[in-house]
Short mmCIF file of N, CA and C in Angstrom, two decimals:
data_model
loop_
_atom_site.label_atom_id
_atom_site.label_comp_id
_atom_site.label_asym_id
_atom_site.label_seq_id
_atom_site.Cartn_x
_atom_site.Cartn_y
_atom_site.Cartn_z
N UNK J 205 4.58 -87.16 8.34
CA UNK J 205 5.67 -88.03 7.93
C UNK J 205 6.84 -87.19 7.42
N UNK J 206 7.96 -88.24 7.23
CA UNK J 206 8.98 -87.33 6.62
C UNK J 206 9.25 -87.67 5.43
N UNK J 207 10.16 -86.66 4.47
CA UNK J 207 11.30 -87.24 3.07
C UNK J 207 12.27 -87.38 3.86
N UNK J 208 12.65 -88.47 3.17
CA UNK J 208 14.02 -89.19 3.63
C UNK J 208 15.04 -88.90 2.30
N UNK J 209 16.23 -88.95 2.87
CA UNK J 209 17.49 -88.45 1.90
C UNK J 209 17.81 -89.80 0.51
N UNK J 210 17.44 -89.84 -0.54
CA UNK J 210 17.79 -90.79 -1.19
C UNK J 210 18.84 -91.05 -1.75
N UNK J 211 19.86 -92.81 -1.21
CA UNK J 211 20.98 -92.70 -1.48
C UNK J 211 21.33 -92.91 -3.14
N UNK J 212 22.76 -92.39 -3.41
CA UNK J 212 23.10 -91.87 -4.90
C UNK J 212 23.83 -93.45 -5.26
N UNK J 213 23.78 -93.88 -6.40
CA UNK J 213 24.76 -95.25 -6.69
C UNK J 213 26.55 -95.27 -5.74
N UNK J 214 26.72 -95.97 -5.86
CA UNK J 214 28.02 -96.40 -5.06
C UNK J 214 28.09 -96.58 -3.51
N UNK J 215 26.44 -96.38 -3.02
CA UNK J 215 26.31 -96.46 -1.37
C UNK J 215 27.00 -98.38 -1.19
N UNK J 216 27.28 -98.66 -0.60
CA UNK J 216 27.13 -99.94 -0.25
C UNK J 216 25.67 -100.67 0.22
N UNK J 217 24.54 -100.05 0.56
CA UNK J 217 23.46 -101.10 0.79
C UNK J 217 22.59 -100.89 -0.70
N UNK J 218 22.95 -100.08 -1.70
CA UNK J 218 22.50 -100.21 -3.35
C UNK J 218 22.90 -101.19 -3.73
N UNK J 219 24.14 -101.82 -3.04
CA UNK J 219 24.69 -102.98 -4.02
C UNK J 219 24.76 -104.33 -3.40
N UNK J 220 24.12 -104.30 -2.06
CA UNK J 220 24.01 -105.64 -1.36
C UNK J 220 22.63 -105.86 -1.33
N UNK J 221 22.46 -107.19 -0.96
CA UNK J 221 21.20 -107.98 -1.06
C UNK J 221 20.46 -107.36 0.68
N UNK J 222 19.72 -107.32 0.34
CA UNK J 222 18.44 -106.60 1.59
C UNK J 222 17.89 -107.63 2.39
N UNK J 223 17.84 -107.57 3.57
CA UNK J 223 17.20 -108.48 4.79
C UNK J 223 15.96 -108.40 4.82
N UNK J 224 15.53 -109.82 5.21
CA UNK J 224 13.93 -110.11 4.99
C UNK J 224 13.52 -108.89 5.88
N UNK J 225 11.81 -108.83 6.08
CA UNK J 225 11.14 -107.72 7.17
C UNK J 225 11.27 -108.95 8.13
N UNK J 226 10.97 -108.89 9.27
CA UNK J 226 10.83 -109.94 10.52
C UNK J 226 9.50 -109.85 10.97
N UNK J 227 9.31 -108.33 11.25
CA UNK J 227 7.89 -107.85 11.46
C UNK J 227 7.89 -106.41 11.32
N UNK J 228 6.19 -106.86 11.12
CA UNK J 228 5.31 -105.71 10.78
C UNK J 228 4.84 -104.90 12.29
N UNK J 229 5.96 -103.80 12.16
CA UNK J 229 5.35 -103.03 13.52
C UNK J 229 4.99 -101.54 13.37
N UNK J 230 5.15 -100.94 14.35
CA UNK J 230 5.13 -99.11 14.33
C UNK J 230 6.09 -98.66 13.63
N UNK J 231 7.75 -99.21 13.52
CA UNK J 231 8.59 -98.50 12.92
C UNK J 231 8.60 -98.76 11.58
N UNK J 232 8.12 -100.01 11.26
CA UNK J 232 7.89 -100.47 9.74
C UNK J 232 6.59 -99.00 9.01
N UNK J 233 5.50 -98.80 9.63
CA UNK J 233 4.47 -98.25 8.94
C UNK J 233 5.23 -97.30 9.19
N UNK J 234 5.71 -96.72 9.56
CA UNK J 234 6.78 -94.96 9.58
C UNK J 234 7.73 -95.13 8.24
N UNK J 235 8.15 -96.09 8.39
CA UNK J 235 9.43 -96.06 7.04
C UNK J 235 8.25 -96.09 5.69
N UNK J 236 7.28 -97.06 5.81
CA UNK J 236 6.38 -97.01 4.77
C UNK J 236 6.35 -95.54 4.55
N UNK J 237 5.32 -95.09 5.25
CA UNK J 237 4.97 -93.67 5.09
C UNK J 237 5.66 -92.51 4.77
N UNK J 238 6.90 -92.95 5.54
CA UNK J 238 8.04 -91.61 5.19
C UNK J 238 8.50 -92.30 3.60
N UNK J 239 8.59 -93.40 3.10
CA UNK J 239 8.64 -93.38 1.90
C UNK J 239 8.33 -93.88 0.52
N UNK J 240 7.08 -93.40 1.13
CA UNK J 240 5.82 -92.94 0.46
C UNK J 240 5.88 -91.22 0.05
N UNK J 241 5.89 -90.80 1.31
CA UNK J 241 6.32 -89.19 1.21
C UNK J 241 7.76 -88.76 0.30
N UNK J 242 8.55 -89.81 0.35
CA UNK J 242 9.49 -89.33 -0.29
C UNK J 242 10.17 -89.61 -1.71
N UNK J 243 8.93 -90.67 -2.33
CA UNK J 243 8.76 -91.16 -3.31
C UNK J 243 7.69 -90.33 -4.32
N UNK J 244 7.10 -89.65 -3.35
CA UNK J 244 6.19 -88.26 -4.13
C UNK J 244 6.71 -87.09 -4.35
N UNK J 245 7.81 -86.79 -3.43
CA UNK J 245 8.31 -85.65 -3.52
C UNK J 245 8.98 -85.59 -4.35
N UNK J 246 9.66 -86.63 -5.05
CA UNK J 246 11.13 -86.66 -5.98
C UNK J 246 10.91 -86.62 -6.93
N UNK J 247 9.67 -86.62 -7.47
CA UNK J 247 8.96 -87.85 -7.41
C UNK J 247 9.43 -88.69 -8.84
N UNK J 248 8.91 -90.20 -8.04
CA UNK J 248 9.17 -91.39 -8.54
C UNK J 248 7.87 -92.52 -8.65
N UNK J 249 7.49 -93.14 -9.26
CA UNK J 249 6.68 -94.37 -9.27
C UNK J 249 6.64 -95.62 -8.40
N UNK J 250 8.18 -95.42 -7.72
CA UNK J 250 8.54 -96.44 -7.31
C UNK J 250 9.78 -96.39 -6.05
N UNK J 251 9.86 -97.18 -5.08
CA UNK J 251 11.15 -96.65 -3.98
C UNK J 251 11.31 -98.12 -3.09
N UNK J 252 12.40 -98.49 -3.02
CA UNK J 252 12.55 -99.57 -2.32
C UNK J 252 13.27 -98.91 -1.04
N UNK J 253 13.49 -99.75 0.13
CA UNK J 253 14.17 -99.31 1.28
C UNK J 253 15.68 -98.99 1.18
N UNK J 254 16.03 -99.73 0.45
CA UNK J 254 17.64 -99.62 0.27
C UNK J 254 18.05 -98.37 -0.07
N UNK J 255 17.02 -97.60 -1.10
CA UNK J 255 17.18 -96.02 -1.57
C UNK J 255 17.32 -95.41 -0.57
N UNK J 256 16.41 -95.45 0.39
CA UNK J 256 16.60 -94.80 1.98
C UNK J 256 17.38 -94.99 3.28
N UNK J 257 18.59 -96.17 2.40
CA UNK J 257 19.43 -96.60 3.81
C UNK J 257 18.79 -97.50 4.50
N UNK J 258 17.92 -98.33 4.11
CA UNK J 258 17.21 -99.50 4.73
C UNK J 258 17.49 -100.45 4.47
N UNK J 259 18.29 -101.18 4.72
CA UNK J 259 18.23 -102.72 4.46
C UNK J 259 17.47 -104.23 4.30
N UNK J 260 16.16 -103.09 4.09
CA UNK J 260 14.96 -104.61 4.40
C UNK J 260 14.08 -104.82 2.87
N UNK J 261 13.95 -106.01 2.37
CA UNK J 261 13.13 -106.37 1.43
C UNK J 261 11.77 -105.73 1.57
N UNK J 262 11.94 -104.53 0.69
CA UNK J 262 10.69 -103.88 1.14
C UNK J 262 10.51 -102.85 0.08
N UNK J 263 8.99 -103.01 -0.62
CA UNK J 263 9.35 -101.11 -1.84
C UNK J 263 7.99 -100.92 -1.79
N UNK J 264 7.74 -99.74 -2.10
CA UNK J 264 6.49 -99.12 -2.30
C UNK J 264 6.52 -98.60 -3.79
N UNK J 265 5.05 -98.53 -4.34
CA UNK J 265 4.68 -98.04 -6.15
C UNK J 265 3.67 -97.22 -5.60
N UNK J 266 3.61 -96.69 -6.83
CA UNK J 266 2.47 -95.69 -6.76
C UNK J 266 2.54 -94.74 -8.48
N UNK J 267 1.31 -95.43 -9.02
CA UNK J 267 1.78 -94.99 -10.34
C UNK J 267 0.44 -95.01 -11.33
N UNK J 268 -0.27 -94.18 -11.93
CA UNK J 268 -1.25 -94.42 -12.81
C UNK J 268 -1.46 -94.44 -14.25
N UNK J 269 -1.84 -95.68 -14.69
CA UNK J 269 -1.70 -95.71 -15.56
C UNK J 269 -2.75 -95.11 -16.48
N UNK J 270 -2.38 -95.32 -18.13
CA UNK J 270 -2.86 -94.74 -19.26
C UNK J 270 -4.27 -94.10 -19.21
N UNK J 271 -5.00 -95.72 -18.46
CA UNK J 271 -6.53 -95.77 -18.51
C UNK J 271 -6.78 -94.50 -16.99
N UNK J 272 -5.90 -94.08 -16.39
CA UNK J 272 -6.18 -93.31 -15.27
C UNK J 272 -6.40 -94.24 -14.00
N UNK J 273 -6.37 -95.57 -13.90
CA UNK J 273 -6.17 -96.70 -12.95
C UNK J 273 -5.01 -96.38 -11.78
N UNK J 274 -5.30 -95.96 -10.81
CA UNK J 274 -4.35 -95.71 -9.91
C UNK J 274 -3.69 -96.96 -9.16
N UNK J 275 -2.27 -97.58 -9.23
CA UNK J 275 -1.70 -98.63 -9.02
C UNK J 275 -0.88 -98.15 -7.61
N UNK J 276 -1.20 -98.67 -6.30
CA UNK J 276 -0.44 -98.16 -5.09
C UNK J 276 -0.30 -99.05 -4.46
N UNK J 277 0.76 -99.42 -3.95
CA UNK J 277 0.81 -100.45 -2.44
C UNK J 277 2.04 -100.45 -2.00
N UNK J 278 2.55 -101.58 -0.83
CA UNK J 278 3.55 -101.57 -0.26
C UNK J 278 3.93 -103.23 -1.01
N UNK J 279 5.28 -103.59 -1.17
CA UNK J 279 5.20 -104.94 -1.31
C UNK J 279 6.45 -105.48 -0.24
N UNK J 280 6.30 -105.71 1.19
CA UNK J 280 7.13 -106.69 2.09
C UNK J 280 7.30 -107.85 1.53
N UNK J 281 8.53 -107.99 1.83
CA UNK J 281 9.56 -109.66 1.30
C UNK J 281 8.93 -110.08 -0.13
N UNK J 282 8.70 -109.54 -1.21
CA UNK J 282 8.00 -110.15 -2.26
C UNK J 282 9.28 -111.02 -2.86
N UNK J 283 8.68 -111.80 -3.72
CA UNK J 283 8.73 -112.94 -4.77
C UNK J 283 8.43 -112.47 -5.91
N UNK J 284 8.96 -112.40 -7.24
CA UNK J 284 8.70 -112.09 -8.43
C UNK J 284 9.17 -113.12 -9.30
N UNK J 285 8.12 -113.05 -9.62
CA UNK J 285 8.05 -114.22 -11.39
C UNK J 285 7.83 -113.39 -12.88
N UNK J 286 8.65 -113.63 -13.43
CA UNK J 286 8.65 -112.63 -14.36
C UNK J 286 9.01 -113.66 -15.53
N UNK J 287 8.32 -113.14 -16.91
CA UNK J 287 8.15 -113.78 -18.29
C UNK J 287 9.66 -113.63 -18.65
N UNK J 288 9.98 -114.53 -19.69
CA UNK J 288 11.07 -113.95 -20.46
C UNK J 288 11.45 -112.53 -21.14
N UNK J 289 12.12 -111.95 -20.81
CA UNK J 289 12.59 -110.64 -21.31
C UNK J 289 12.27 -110.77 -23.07
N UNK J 290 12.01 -110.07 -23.44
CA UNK J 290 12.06 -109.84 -24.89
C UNK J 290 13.68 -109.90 -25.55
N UNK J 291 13.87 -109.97 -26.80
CA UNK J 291 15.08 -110.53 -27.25
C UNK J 291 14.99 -109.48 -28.17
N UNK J 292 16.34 -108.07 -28.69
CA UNK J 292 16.74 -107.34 -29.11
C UNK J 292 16.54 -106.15 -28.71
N UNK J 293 16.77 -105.03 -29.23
CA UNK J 293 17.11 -103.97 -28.89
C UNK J 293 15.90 -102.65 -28.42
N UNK J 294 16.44 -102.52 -27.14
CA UNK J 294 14.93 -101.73 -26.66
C UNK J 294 15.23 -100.35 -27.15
N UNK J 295 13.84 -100.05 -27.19
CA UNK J 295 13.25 -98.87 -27.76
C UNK J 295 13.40 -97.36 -27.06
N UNK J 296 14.31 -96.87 -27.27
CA UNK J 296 14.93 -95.96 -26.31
C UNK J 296 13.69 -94.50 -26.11
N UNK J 297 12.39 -94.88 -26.98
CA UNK J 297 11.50 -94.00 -26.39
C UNK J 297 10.23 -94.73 -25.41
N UNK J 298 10.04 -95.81 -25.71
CA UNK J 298 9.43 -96.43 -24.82
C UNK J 298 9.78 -97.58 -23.84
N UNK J 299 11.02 -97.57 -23.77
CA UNK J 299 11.45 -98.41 -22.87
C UNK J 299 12.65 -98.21 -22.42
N UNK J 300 12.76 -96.83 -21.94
CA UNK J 300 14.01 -96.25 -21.33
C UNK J 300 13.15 -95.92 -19.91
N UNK J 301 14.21 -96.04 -19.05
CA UNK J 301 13.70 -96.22 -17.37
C UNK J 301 14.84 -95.18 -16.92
N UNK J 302 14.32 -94.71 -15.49
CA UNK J 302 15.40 -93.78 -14.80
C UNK J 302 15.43 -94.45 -13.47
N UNK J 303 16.03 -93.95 -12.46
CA UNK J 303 16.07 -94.24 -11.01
C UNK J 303 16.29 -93.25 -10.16
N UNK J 304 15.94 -93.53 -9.01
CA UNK J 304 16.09 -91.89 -8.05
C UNK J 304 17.37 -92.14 -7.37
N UNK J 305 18.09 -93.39 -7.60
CA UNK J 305 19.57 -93.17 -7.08
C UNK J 305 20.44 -93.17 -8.16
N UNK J 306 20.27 -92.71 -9.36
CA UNK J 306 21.09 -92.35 -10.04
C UNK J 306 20.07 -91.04 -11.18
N UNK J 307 19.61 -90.34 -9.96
CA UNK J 307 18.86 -88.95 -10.00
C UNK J 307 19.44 -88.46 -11.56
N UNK J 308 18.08 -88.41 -12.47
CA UNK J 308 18.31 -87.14 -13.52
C UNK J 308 18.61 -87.81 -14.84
N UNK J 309 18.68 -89.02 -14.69
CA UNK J 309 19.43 -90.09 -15.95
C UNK J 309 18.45 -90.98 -16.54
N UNK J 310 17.92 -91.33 -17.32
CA UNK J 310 17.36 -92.42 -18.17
C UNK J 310 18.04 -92.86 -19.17
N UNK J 311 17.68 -94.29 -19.87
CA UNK J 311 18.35 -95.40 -20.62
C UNK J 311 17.62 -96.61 -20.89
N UNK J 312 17.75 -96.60 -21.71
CA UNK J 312 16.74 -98.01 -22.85
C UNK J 312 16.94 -99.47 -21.74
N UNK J 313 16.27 -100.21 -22.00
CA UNK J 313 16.68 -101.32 -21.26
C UNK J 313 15.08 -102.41 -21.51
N UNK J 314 15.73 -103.38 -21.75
CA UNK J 314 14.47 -104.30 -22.30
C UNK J 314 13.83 -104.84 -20.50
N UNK J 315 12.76 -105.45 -20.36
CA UNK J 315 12.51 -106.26 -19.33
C UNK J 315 11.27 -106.77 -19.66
N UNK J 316 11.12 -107.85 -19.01
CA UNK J 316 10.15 -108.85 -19.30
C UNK J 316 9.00 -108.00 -18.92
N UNK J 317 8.34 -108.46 -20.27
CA UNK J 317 6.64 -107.65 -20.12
C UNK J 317 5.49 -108.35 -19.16
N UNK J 318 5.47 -109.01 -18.42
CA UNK J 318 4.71 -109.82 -17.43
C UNK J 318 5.48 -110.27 -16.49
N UNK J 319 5.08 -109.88 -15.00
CA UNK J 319 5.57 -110.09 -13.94
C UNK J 319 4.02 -110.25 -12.79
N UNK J 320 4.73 -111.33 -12.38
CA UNK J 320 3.59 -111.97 -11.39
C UNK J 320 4.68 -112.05 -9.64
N UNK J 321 4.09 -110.52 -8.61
CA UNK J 321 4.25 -110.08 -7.54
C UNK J 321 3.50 -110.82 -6.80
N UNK J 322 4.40 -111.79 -5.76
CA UNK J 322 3.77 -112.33 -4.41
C UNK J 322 4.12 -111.15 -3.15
N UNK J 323 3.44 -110.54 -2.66
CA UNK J 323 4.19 -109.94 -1.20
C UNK J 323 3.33 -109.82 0.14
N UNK J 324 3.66 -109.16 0.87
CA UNK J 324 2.81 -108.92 2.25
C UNK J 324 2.18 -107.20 2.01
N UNK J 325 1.09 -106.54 1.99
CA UNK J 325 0.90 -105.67 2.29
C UNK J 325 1.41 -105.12 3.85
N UNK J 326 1.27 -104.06 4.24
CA UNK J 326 1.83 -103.29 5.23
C UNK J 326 0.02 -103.82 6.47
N UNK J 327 -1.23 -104.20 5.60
CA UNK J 327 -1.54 -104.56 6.96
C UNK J 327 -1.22 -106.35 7.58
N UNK J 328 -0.95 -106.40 6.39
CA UNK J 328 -0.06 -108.17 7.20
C UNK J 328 -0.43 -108.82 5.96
N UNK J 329 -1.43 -108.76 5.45
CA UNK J 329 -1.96 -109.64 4.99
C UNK J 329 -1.11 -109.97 3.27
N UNK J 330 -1.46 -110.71 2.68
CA UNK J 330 -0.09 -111.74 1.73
C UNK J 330 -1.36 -111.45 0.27
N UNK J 331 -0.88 -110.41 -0.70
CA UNK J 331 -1.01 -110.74 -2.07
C UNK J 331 -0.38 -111.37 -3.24
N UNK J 332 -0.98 -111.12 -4.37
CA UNK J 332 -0.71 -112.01 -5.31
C UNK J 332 -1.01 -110.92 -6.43
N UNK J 333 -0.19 -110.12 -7.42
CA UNK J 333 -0.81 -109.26 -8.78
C UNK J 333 -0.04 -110.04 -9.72
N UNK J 334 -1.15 -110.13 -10.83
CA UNK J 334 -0.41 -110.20 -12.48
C UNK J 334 -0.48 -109.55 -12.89
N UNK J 335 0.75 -108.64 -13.62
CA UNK J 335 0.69 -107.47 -14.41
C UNK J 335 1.44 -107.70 -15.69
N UNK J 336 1.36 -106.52 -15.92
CA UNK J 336 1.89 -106.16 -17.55
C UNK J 336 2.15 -104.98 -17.44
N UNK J 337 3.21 -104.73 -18.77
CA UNK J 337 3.93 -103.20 -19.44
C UNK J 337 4.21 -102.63 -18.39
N UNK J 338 4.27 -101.73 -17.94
CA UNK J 338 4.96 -100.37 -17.53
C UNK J 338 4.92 -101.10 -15.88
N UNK J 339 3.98 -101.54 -15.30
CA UNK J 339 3.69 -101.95 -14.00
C UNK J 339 5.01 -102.76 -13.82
N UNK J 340 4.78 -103.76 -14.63
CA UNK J 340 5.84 -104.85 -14.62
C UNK J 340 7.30 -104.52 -14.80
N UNK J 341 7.32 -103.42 -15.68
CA UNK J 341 8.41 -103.04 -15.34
C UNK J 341 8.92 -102.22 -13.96
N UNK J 342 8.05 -101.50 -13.56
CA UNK J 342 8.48 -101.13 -11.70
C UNK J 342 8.39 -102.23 -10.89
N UNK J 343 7.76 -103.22 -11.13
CA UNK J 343 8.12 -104.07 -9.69
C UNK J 343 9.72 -104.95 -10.30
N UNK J 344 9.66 -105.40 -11.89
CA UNK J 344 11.44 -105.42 -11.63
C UNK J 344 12.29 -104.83 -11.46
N UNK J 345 12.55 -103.31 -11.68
CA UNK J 345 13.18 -102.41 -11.12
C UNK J 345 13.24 -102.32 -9.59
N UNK J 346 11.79 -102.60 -8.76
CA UNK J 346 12.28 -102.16 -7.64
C UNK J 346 12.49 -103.32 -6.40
N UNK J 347 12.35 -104.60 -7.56
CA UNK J 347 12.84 -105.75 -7.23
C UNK J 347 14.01 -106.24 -7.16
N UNK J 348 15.06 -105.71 -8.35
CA UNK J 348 16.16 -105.64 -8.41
C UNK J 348 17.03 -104.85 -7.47
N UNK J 349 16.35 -103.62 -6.59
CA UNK J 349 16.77 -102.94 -5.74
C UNK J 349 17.28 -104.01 -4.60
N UNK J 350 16.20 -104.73 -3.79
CA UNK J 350 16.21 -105.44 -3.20
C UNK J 350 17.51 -106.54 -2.75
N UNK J 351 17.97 -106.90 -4.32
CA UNK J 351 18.90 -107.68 -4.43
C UNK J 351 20.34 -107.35 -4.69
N UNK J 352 20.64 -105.58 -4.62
CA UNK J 352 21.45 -105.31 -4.70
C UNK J 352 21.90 -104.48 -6.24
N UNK J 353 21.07 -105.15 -6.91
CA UNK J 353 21.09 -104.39 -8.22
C UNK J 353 20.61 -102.52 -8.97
N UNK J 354 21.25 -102.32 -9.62
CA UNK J 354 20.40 -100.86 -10.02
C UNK J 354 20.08 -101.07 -11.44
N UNK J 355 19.27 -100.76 -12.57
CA UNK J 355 19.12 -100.56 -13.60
C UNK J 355 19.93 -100.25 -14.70
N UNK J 356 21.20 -99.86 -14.26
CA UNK J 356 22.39 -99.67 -14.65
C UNK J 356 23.41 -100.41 -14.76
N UNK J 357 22.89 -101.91 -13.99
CA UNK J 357 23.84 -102.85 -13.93
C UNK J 357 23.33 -103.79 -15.26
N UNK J 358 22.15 -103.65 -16.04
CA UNK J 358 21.53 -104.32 -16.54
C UNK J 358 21.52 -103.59 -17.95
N UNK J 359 22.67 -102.62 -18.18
CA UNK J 359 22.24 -101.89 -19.79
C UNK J 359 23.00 -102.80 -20.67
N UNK J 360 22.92 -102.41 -21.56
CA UNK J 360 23.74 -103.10 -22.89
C UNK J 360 24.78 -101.86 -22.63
N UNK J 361 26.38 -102.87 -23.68
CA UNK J 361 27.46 -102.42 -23.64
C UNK J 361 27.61 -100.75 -23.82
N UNK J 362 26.91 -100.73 -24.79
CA UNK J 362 26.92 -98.87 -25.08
C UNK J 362 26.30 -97.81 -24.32
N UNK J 363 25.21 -98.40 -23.47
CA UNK J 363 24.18 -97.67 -22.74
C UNK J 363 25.15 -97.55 -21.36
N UNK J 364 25.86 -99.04 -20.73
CA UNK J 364 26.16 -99.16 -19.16
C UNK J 364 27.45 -98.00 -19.39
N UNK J 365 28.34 -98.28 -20.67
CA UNK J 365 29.44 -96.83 -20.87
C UNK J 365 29.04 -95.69 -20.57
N UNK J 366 28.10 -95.17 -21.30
CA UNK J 366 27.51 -93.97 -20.88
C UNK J 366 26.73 -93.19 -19.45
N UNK J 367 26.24 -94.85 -18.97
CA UNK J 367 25.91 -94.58 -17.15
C UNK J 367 27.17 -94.54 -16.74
N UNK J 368 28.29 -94.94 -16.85
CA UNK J 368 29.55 -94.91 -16.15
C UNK J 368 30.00 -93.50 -16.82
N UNK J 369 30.17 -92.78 -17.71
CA UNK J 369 31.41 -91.85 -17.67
C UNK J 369 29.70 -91.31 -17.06
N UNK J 370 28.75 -90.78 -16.71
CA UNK J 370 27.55 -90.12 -16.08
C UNK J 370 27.65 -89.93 -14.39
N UNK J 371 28.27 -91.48 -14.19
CA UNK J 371 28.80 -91.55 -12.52
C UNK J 371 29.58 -90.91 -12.34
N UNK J 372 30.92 -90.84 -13.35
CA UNK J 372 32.03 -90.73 -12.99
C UNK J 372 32.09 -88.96 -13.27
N UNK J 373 31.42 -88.44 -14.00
CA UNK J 373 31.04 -87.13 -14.53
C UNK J 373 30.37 -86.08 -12.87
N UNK J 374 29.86 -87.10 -12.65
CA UNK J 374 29.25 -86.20 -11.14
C UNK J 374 29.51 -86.62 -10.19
N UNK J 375 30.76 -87.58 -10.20
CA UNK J 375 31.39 -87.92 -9.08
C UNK J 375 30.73 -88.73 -8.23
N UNK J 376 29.86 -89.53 -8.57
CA UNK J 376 29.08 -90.61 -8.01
C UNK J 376 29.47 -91.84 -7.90
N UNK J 377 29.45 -92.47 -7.20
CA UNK J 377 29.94 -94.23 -7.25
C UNK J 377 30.69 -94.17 -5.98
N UNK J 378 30.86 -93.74 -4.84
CA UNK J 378 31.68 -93.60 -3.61
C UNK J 378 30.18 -93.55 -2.54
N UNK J 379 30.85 -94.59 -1.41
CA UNK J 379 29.58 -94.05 -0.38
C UNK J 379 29.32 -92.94 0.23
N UNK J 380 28.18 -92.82 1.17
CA UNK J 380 27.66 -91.59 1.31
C UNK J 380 27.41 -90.70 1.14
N UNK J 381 26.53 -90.46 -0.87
CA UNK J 381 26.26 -89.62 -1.55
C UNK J 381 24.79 -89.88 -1.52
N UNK J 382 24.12 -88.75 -0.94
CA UNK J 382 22.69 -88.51 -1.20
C UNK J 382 22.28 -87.79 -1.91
N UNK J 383 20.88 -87.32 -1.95
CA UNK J 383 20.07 -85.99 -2.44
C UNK J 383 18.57 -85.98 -1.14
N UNK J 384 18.17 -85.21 -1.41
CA UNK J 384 17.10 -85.04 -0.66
C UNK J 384 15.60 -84.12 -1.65
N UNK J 385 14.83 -85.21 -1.82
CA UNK J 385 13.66 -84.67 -2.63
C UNK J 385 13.13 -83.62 -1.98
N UNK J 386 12.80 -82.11 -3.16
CA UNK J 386 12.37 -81.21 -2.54
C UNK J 386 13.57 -80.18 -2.08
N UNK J 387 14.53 -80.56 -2.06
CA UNK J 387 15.53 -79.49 -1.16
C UNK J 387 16.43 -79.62 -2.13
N UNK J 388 17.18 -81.00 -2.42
CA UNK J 388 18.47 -80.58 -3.29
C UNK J 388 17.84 -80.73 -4.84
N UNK J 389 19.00 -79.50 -5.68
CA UNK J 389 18.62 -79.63 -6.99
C UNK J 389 19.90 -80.36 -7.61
N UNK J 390 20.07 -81.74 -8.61
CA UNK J 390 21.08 -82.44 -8.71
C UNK J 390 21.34 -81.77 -10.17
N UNK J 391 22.36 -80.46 -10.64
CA UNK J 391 22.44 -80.33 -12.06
C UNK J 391 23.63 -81.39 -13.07
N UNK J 392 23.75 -80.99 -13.97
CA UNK J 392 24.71 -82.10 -14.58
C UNK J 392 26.01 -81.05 -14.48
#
């Protein structure tokens, strides 16, 4: 398989809403796989298609938790139900999140601690997970991908300032800015 180049904030398909899958074929399990591969290399917990210039409702996790529980799959066209967000100010050591398209950066950010994932696995077939903490927070992160959103669109006033002069610091927010896991090193 391959790494694929992951796009940097300001691409245009980071900020638009993503097309259903239609089907599950040969070129679908390649994009899986290549990013899969390229979600290890960078590495990340988490990668939706849009990171890779894909336009399709589509992300892959891969992430283990505390207990050593290895959490992996693909989730096609999912549905997310998610609890109410918690109300005040998140905890900028345990609940600061990063992203691989805005490579090298983390920031506090509250999100609902229970999220209940409907999707299609990659062999066709249609699940259902209830999760919690840290899980729940990657499938809204890479749910929000989906819809056009980044993690950055979602900080509080003082945090989203500081992702912006961060964009604007490395010249990010214009299309056709990548990186490539493994090859490029992104310094500040």
């Amino acid at each position: 398989m391959a790494v694929l180049p992951i796009r940097i904030t300001g691409d245009p398909v980071l900020h638009s809403r993503a097309q259903e899958v239609e089907e599950i074929d040969e070129s679908l399990f390649t994009l899986v796989h290549d990013m899969e591969d390229t979600m290890s290399a960078a590495p990340g917990v988490g990668l939706a298609a849009p990171q890779v210039g894909v336009p399709l409702r589509l992300f892959v996790y891969n992430w283990r938790d505390e207990e050593g529980v290895l959490h992996r799959g693909t989730a096609i066209n999912p549905q997310l139900l998610i609890s109410p967000p918690p109300v005040g100010v998140p905890d900028p050591d345990d609940e600061s999140e990063g992203c691989l398209s805005i490579p090298g950066e983390r920031f506090p950010l509250l999100r609902s601690r229970t999220a209940l994932l409907r999707a299609v696995e990659l062999d066709g077939k249609p699940y259902e997970l209830l999760v919690n903490g840290w899980l729940a927070r990657i499938f809204q992160h890479e749910f929000d991908h989906l819809d056009g959103i980044l993690y950055a669109d979602r900080l509080d006033d003082a945090h989203a300032r500081a992702a912006q002069r961060t964009v604007r610091r490395r010249k990010w927010g214009v299309p056709g800015q990548s990186w490539l896991p493994g090859r490029d090193h992104l310094e500040d």
